[in-house]
Coordinates of C-alpha atoms in Angstrom, one line a residue:
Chain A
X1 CA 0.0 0.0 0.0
X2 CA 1.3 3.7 -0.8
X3 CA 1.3 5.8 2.2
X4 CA 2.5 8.4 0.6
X5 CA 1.1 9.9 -3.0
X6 CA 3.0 12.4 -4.8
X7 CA 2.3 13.4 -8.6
X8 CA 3.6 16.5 -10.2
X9 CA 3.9 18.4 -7.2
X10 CA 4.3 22.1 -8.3
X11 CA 5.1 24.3 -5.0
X12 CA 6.1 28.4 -6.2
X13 CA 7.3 31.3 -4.2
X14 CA 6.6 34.6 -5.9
X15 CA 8.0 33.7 -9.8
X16 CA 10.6 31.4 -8.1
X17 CA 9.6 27.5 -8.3
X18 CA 10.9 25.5 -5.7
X19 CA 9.2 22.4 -6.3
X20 CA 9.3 21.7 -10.0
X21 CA 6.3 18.8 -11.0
X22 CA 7.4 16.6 -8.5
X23 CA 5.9 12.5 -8.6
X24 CA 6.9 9.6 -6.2
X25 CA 5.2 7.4 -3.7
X26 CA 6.2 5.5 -0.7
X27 CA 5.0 2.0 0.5
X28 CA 3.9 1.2 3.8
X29 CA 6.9 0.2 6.4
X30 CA 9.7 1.4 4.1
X31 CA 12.5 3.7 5.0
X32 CA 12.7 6.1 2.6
X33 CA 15.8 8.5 2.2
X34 CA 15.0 12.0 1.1
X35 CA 18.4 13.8 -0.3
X36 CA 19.5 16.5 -2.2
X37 CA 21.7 19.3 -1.3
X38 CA 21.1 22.6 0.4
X39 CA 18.5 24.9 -1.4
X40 CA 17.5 22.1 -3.4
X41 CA 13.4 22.4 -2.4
X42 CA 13.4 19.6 0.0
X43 CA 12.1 21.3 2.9
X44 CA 9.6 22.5 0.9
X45 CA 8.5 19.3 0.0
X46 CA 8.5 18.2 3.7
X47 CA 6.6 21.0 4.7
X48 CA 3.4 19.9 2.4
X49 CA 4.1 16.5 3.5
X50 CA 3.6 17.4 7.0
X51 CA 0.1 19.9 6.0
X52 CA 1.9 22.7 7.1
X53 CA 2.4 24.1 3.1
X54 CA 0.1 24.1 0.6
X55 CA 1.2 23.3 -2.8
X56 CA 0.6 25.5 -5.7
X57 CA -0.6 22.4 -7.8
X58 CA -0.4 18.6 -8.3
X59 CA -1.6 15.7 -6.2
X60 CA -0.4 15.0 -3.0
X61 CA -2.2 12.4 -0.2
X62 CA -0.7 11.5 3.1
X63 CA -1.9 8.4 4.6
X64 CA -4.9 8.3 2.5
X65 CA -5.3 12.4 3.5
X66 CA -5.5 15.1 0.9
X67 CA -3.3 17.8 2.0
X68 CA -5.6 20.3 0.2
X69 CA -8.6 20.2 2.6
X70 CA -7.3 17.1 5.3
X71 CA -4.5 18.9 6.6
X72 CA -5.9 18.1 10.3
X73 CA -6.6 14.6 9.6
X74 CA -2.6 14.4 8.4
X75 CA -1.0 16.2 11.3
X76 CA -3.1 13.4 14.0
X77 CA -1.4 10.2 11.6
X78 CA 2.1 11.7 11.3
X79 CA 5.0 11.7 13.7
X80 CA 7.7 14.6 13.6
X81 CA 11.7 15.1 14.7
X82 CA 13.9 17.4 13.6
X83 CA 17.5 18.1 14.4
X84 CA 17.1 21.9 15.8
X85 CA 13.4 21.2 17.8
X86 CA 13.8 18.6 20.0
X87 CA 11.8 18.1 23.5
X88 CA 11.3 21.1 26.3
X89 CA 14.6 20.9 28.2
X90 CA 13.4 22.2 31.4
X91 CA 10.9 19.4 31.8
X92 CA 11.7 15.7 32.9
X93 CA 11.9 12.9 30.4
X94 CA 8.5 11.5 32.0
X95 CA 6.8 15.0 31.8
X96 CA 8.1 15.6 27.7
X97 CA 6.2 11.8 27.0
X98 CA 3.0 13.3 28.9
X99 CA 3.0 16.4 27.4
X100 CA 3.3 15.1 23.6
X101 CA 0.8 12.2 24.4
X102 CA -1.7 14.7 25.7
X103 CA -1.3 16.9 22.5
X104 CA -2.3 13.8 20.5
X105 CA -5.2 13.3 22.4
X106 CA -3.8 10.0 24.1
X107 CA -5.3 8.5 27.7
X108 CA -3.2 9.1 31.1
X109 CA -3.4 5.3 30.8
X110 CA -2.5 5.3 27.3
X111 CA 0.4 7.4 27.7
X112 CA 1.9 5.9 30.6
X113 CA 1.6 2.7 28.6
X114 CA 3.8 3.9 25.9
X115 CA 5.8 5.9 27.9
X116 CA 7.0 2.4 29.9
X117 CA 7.1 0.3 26.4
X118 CA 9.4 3.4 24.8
X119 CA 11.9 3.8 27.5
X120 CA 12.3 0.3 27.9
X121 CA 13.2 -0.4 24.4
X122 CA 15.5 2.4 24.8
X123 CA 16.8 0.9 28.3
X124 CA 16.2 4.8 29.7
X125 CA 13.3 3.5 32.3
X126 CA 15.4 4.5 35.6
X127 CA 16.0 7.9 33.5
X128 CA 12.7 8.9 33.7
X129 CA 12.5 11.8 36.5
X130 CA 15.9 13.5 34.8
X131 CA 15.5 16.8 34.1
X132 CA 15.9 16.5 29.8
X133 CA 18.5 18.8 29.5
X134 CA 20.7 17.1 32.0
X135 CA 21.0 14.4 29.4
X136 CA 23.7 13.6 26.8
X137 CA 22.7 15.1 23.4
X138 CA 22.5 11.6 21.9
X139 CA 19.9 10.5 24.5
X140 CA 17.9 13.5 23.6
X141 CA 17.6 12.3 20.1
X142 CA 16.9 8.9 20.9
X143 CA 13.9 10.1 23.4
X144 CA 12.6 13.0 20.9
X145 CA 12.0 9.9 18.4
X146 CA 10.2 8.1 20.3
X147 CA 8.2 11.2 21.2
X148 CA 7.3 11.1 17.7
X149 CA 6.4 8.0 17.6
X150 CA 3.9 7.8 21.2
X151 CA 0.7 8.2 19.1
X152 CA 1.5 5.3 17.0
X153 CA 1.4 7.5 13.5
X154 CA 1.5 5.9 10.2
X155 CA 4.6 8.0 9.2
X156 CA 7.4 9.7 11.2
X157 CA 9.7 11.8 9.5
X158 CA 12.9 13.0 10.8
X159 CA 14.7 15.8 9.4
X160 CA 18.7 15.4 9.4
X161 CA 18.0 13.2 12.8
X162 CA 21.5 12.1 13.3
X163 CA 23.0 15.6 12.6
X164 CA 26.5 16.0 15.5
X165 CA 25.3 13.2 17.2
X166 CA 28.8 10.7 17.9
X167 CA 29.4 7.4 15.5
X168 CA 28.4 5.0 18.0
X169 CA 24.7 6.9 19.0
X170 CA 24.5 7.7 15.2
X171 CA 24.4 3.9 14.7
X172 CA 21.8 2.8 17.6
X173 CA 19.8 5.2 16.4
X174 CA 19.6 3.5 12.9
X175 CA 19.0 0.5 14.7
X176 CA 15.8 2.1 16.0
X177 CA 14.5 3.2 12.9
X178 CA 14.8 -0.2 11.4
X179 CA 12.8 -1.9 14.5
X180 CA 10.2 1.2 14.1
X181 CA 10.0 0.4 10.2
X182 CA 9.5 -3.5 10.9
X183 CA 6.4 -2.7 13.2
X184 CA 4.5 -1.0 10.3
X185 CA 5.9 2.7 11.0
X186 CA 7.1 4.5 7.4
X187 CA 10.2 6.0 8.0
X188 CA 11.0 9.3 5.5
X189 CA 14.4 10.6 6.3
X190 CA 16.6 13.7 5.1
X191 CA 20.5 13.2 6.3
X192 CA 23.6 14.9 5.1
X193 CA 25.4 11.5 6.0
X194 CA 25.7 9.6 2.6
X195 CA 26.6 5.9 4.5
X196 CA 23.3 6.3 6.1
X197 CA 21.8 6.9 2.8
X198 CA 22.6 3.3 2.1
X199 CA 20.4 1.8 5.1
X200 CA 17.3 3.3 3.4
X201 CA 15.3 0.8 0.9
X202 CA 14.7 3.6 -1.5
X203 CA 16.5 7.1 -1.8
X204 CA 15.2 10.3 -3.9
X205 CA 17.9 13.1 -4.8
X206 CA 16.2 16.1 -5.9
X207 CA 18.7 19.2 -7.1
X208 CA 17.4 22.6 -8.6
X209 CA 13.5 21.8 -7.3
X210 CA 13.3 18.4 -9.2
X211 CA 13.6 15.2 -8.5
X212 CA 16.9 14.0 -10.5
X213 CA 16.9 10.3 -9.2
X214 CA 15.1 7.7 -7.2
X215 CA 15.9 4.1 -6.5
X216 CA 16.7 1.1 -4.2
X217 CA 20.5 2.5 -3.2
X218 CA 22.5 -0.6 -5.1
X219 CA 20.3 0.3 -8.3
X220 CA 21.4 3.8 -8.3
X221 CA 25.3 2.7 -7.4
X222 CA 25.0 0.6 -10.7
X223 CA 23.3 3.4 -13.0
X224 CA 25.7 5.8 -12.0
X225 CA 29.2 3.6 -11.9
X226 CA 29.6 4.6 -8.3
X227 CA 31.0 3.0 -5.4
X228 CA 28.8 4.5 -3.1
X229 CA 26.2 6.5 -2.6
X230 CA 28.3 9.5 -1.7
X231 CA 29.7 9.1 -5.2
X232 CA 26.3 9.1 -6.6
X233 CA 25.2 12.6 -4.9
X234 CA 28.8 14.5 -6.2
X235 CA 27.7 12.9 -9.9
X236 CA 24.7 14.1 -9.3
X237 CA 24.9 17.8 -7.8
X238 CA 28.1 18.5 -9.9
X239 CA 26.4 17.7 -13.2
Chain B
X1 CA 58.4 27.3 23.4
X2 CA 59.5 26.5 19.5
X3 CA 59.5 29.3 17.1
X4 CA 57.5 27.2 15.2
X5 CA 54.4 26.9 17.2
X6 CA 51.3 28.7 16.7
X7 CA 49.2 27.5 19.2
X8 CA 49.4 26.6 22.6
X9 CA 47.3 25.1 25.2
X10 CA 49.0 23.4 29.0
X11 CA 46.2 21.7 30.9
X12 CA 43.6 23.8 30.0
X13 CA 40.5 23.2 32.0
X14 CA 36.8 25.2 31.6
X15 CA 33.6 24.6 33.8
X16 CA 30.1 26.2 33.4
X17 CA 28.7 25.4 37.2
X18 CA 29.5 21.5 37.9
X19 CA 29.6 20.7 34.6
X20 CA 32.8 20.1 32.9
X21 CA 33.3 21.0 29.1
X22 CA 37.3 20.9 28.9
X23 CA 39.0 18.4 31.3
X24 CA 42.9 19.1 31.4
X25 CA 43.7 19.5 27.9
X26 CA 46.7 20.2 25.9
X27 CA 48.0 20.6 22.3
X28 CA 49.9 22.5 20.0
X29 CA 49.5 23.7 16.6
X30 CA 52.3 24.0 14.3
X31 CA 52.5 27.6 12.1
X32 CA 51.2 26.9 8.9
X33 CA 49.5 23.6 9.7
X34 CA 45.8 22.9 9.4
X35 CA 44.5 21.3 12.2
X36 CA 40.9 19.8 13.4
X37 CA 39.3 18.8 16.0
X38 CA 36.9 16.3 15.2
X39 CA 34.3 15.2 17.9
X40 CA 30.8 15.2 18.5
X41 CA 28.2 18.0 19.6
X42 CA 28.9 18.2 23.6
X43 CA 32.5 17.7 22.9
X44 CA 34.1 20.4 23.8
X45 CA 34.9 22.2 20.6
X46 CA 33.0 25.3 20.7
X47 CA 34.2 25.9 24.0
X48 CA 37.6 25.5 23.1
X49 CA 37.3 27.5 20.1
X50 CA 36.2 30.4 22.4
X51 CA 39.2 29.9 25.0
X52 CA 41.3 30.2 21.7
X53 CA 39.4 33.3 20.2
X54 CA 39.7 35.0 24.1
X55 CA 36.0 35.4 24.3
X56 CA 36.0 33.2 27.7
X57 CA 38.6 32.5 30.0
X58 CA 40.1 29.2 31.2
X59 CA 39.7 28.3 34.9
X60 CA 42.9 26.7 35.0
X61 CA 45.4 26.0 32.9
X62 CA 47.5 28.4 30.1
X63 CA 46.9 29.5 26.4
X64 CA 49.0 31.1 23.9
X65 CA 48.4 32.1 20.2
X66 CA 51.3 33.7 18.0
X67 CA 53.0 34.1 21.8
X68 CA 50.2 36.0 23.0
X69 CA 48.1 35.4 26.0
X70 CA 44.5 34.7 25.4
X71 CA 43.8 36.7 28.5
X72 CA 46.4 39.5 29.4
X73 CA 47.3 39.9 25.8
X74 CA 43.4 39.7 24.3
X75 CA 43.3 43.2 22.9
X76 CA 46.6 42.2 20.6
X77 CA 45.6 38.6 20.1
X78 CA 42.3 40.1 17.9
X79 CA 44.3 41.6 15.4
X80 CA 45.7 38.8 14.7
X81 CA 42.8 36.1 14.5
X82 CA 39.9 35.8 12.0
X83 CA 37.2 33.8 13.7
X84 CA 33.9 32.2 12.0
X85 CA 31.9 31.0 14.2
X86 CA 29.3 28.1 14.3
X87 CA 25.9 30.0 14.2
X88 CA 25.7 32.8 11.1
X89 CA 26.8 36.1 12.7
X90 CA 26.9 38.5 10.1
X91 CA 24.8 41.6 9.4
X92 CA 21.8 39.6 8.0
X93 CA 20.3 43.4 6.9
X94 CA 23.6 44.7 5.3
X95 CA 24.6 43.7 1.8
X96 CA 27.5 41.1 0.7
X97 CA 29.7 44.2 -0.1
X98 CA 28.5 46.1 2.8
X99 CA 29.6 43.3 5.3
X100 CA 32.9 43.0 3.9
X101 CA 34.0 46.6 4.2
X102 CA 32.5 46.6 7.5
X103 CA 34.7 43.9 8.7
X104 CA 37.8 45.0 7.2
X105 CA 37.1 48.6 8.6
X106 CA 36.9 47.4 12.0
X107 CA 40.6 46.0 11.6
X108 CA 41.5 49.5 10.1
X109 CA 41.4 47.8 6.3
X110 CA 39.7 47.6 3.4
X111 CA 38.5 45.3 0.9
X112 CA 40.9 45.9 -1.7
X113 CA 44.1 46.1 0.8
X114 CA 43.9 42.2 1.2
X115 CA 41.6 41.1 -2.2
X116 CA 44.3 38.4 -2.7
X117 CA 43.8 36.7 -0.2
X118 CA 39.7 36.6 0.2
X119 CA 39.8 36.3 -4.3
X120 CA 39.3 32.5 -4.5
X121 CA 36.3 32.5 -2.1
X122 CA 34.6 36.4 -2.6
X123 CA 34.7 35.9 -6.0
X124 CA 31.9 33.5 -6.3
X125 CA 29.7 35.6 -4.1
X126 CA 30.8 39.0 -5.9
X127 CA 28.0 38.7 -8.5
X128 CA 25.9 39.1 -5.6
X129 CA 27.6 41.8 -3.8
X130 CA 24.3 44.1 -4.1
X131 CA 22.0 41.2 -2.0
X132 CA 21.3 41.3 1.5
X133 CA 23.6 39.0 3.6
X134 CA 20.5 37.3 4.8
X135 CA 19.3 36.7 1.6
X136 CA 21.6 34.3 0.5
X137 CA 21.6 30.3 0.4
X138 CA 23.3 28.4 3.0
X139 CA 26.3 27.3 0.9
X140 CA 26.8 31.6 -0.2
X141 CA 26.5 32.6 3.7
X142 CA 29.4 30.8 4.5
X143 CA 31.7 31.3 1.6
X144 CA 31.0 35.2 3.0
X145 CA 31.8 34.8 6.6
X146 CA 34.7 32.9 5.7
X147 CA 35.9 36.3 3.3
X148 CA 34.9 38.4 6.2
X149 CA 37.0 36.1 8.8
X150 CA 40.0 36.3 6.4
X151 CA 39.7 40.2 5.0
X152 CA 41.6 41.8 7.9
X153 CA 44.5 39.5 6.7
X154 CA 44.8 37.4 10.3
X155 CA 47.5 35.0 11.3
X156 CA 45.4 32.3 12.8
X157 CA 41.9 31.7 11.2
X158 CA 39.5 29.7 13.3
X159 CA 36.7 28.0 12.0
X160 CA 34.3 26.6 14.5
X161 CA 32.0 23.6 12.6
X162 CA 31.9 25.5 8.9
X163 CA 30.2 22.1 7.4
X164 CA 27.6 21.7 9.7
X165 CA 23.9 21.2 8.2
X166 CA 25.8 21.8 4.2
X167 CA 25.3 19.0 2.0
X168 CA 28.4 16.7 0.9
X169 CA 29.1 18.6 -2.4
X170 CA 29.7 22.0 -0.5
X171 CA 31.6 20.0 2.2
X172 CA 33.9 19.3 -0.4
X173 CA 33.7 22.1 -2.1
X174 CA 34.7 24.4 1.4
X175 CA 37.3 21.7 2.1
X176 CA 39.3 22.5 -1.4
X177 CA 38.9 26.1 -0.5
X178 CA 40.7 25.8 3.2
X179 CA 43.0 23.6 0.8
X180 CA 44.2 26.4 -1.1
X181 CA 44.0 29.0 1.9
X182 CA 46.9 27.2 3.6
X183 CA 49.2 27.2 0.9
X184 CA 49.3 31.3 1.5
X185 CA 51.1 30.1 5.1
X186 CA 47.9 31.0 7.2
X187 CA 47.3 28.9 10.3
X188 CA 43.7 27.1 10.6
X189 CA 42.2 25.4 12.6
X190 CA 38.8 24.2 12.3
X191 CA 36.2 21.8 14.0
X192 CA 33.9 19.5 12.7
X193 CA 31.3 16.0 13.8
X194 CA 32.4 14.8 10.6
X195 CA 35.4 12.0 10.6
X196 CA 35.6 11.6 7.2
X197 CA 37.0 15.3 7.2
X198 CA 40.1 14.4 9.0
X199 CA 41.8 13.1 5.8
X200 CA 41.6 16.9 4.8
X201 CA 43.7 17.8 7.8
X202 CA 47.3 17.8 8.6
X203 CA 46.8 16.7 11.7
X204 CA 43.7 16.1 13.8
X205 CA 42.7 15.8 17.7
X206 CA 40.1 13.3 18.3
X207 CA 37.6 14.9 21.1
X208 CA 34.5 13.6 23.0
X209 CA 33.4 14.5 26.4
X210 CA 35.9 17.6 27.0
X211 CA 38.6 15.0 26.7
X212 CA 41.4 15.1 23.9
X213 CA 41.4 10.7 22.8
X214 CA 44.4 10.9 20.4
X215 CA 46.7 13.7 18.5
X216 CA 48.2 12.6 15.6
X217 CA 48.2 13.0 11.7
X218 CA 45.1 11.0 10.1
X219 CA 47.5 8.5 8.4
X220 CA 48.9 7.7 12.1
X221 CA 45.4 7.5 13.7
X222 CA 44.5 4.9 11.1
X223 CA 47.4 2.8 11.6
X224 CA 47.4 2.7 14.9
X225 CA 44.5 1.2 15.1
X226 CA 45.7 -2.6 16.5
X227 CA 43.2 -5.0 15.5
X228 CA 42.2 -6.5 11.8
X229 CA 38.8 -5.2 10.9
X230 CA 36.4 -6.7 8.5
X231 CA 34.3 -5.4 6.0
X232 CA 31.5 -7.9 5.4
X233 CA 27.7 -7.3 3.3
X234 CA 25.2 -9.7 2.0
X235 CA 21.7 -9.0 0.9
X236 CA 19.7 -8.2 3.5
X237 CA 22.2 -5.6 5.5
X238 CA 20.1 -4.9 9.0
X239 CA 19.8 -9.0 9.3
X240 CA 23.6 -9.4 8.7
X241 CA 24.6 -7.2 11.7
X242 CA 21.9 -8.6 14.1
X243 CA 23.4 -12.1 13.2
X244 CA 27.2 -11.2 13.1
X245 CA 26.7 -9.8 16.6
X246 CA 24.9 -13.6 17.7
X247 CA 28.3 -15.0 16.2
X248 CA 30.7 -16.7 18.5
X249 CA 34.3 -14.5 17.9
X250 CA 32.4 -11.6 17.2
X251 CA 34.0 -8.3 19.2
X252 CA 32.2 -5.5 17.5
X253 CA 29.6 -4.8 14.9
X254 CA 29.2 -1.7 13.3
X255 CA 27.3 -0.5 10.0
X256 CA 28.9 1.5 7.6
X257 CA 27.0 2.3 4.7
X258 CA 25.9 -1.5 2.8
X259 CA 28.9 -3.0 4.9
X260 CA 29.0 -4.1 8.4
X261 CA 32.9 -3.7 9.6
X262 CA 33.6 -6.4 12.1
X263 CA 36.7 -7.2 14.5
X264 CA 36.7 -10.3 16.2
X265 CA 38.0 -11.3 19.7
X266 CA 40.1 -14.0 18.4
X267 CA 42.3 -13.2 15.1
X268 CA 42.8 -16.2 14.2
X269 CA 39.9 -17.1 13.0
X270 CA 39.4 -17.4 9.1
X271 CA 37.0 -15.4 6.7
X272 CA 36.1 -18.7 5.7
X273 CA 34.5 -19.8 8.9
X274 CA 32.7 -16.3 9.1
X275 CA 31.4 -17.2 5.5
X276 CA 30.0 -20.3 6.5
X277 CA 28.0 -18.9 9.9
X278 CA 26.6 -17.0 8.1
X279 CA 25.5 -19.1 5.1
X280 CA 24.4 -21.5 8.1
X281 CA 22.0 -18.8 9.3
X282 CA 20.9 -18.2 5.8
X283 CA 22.7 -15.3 3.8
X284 CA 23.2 -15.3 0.3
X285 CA 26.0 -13.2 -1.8
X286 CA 28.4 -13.0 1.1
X287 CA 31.3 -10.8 0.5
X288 CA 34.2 -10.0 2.8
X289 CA 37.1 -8.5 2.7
X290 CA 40.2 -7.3 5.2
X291 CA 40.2 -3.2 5.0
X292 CA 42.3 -0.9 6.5
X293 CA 39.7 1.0 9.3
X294 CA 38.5 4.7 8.8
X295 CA 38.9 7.5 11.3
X296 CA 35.4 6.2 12.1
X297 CA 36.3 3.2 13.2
X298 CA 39.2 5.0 15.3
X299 CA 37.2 7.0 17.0
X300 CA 34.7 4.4 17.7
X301 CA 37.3 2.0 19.1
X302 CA 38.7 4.7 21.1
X303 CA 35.4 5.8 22.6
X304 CA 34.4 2.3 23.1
X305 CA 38.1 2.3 25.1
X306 CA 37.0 5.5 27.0
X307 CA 33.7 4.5 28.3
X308 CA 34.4 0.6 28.6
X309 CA 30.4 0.7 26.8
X310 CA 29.9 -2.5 25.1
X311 CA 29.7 -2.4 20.9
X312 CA 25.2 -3.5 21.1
X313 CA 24.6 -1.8 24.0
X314 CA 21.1 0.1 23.4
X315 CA 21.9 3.3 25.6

């Protein structure tokens, strides 16, 4: 099933296009890599994905949501992490859970429900009353994903995620995405870090507003005579 | 202290409150040389870029640049430095051209006194000399800070996380720029999170948790690195490093991009026998290979060192 829709996707500022007839789709439980580099429109794009842009034209549903006229219905079935906001600092990990849950409508009993499964994937249950920003930036990440993900939505999408965050957290917190991908949970994903392209089942590199590319990442390594994906992207943006 | 030496720092130490950001640190940096620091956010680097720049003071410990002290000497120390720092701190309301005979008037200079030296980088903005500094794209913001950082024609230029948030073709792109910019003789140094930068650098201190791990040219890093490392793939990635890290030898586990890059506890064992684990718990088009390890993998093995934090641990 497509969870996401996307066909010619035309988004303009003033006379300057920044989305330029844009088409893909992404399936249900995939990890989907969203690249290009800076100024390229991607933000943009994310932005109508999340029903906080409209676009100027094309077709766009988000979990079976128009983002024309369902942009409510979108924001309650999407989860959303960036790398600049996070959680409140000044609150405890415990209060961040309750506060998110409750903005998503969840049950006291709901939430603590979550709250308990969540930190005990993440092994931070004895964590719980620390004041947030007490904690190592790498645990912040970790718990703002699972923040994003308390509500159960049917996509979470996490903008450059892994951005300063040290090799070894970088890496667990791949490992979460893949166990949040196998339960059902699409995963769309920007990152400036091309290995991590490579865990994604698909990649799209957009440059100049369009979309220039979009494959599984060994398809594109073999259309582009690259050894990785890094090499891909400089073929790519330097064309 | 060596006519030769730029920078230096003896057991430099920097709290905020009971928190710790610089624990004891010291270093030097050669004139002429580019050097990183290459660590995560939390590290330290900021902070030490600050010490450096004289914008805070150490609580203990000593710092000189070009033989000047960062604190009784501050006011002759500026002269000589060009800083960029992490977050954009330009006039976002004054134009490209503006900004840059503002900053070179402030060091009692102008534009055209130093071109040479800013020629390489300004040029590409100049076109859009007339635009308003916060107009500009990410990529054109920082090729101008780095002309305004360099107009005044400092000594030591330092450059705190320049790649941070810019995509990998105008990573590379800056990198062949601070290339070029040493060959004029200027002393740089320059902080990044990422360790496949390091290669760029003449030498590189490895930092994490206000703690220098190693100081050494990349080359050296890598081949001090004591143990044979792996590189192994097969066709379902995420399975292949949950199973390597059930196998019996294995020490750690770590992706990198399709391959997983594996170091075992006992060296003696064969690829062979890896192979046929893991055809034994089903994998198909198994390749591995011996490869020399990244800075990466350094920096990996020497926090795993630090924190004694096992390789699968979840926190």
């Amino acid at each position: 099933m497509k969870i996401i829709e996307v066909e010619n996707l035309v988004k303009k500022f003033g006379s300057f296009v920044a989305n330029d007839h844009l088409t893909f789709s992404v399936d249900e439980g995939e990890i989907y890599g969203f690249l290009g580099a800076n100024g390229a429109g991607k933000t943009t794009a994310m932005k109508i994905l999340c029903g906080l842009s409209s676009p100027t034209s094309g077709k766009v549903m988000v979990a079976g949501y128009d983002v024309y006229h369902q942009t409510e219905m979108i924001k309650k079935r999407i989860g959303y992490m960036s790398q600049r906001f996070s959680l409140f600092e000044d609150l405890s990990v415990w209060e961040n859970f309750q506060f998110f849950g409750g903005i998503y409508g969840l049950s006291p009993a709901k939430i603590r429900e979550r709250t308990t499964e969540l930190l005990g994937r993440l092994g931070l249950e004895s964590e719980k009353k620390q004041i947030l920003g007490s904690l190592p930036l790498g645990w912040k990440q970790k718990l703002a994903f699972s923040v994003a993900i308390i509500h159960r939505p049917s996509i979470v999408f996490l903008d450059e995620p892994t951005g300063g965050v040290d090799p070894i957290t970088r890496r667990q917190f791949w490992e979460i995405i893949y166990e949040t991908a196998s339960q059902g949970i699409t995963v769309f994903v920007t990152t400036h870090y091309m290995d991590e392209a490579e865990y994604c089942r698909r990649v799209s590199i957009m440059a100049d507003g369009k979309i220039v590319a979009l494959d599984t990442p060994a398809n594109l390594k073999t259309k582009y005579n690259a050894a990785n994906i890094e090499g891909v992207f400089l073929k790519i943006a330097r064309n | 202290m060596p006519a030769n030496i730029s920078i230096n720092a003896s057991n430099i130490t920097k709290r905020y409150g009971d928190k710790t950001a610089l624990d004891d640190i010291s270093f030097d940096v050669a004139k002429g040389e580019l050097f990183g620091f290459i660590g995560p956010d939390g590290a330290g680097k900021t902070t030490l870029f600050r010490l450096i720049t004289s914008l805070l003071i150490p609580d203990k410990g000593s710092l000189t640049v070009e033989g000047l002290d960062t604190v009784k000497d501050y006011i002759k120390l500026r002269k000589i430095l060009g800083y960029m720092p992490g977050r954009f701190s330009l006039y976002q309301d004054l134009t490209v051209e503006e900004n840059l005979k503002f900053f070179a008037g402030i060091f009692k200079t102008t534009p055209e006194a130093n071109y040479e030296l800013v020629k390489d980088i300004y040029s590409q903005i100049e076109p859009f000399k007339n635009r308003k500094a916060g107009k500009l794209s990410g990529g054109m913001k920082q090729k101008l800070a780095l002309s305004c950082a360099l107009i005044h024609k400092p000594e030591v230029l330092v450059l705190d996380e320049p790649t941070t948030g810019v995509d990998a073709v105008s990573r590379i792109e800056f990198w062949e720029m601070l290339g070029r910019l040493r060959r004029s003789g200027i002393t740089i140094v320059v902080s990044t999170p990422y360790m496949d930068e390091a290669s760029r650098c003449d030498r590189v201190a490895l930092i994490q948790n206000g703690k220098i791990m190693s100081i050494d040219t990349p080359d050296s890093i890598q081949n001090n690195y004591s143990r044979g490392l792996w590189a192994v793939k097969s066709d379902d990635t995420y399975r292949l490093l949950t199973d390597l890290r059930q196998f019996k030898s294995t020490r750690t586990a770590f992706p990198f991009g399709e391959h997983i890059h594996l170091s075992l506890k006992d060296e003696l064992i064969k690829p062979a026998e890896i192979v046929s684990y893991l055809e034994s718990t089903g994998h198909s088009n198994i390749h591995i290979s011996k490869i020399e390890p990244t800075i990466e993998d350094c920096f990996m093995e020497m926090m795993g060192a630090e924190s004694n934090m096992s390789a699968t641990s979840q926190k």
